[in-house]
XYZ file of C-alpha atoms in Angstrom:
68
model
C -2.848 -18.144 -41.870
C -1.550 -21.309 -40.308
C 1.603 -20.921 -42.397
C 3.103 -18.859 -39.563
C 2.195 -21.358 -36.871
C 3.148 -24.453 -38.831
C 6.469 -23.275 -40.286
C 9.147 -25.735 -39.189
C 12.790 -25.210 -38.338
C 15.489 -27.496 -39.758
C 15.288 -29.312 -36.379
C 11.574 -29.981 -37.108
C 10.238 -27.585 -34.436
C 7.137 -25.518 -35.275
C 7.335 -21.728 -35.215
C 4.180 -21.841 -33.113
C 1.638 -19.505 -31.610
C 3.866 -18.298 -28.761
C 6.482 -16.922 -31.185
C 3.794 -15.215 -33.266
C 2.271 -13.587 -30.177
C 5.702 -12.518 -28.889
C 6.472 -10.859 -32.220
C 3.111 -9.090 -32.285
C 3.670 -7.752 -28.775
C 7.232 -6.686 -29.545
C 6.163 -4.848 -32.710
C 2.816 -3.403 -31.667
C 4.058 0.198 -31.828
C 5.140 -0.272 -35.457
C 2.939 0.118 -38.516
C 0.785 -2.780 -39.661
C 2.953 -3.337 -42.744
C 6.127 -3.337 -40.610
C 4.527 -5.863 -38.267
C 3.681 -8.224 -41.141
C 7.181 -7.814 -42.562
C 8.684 -8.668 -39.152
C 6.557 -11.807 -38.910
C 7.523 -12.935 -42.400
C 11.224 -12.234 -41.785
C 11.132 -14.123 -38.482
C 9.632 -17.181 -40.192
C 12.271 -17.060 -42.950
C 15.031 -16.812 -40.326
C 13.501 -19.621 -38.246
C 13.057 -22.015 -41.165
C 16.333 -21.065 -42.894
C 14.390 -20.732 -46.164
C 14.070 -17.788 -48.515
C 10.633 -18.931 -49.649
C 7.968 -20.296 -47.300
C 6.635 -23.818 -47.698
C 3.091 -22.523 -47.036
C 1.371 -19.182 -47.531
C 2.133 -16.500 -44.932
C -0.930 -14.274 -44.992
C -1.629 -11.876 -42.139
C -4.195 -9.163 -41.544
C -3.277 -6.596 -38.908
C -5.997 -4.419 -37.419
C -4.659 -1.681 -35.196
C -6.892 -0.006 -32.629
C -5.867 3.611 -32.212
C -6.518 5.971 -29.340
C -9.080 8.686 -29.993
C -6.245 11.228 -29.691
C -4.175 9.557 -32.439
């Protein structure tokens, strides 16, 4: 959801698409649930809040090799 993109830091900077994409790339070898957890943790750390101001819903679809 846009809750990831539109989460704001205390300095009023948005988390933004680039950070989301960087986190997805950095965690792509991890499980889908670990990837979502990493995204949620990163937003909490960025905003300095324990609870988000907006919903943080993500669906991760992993494409596996035929040999996997």
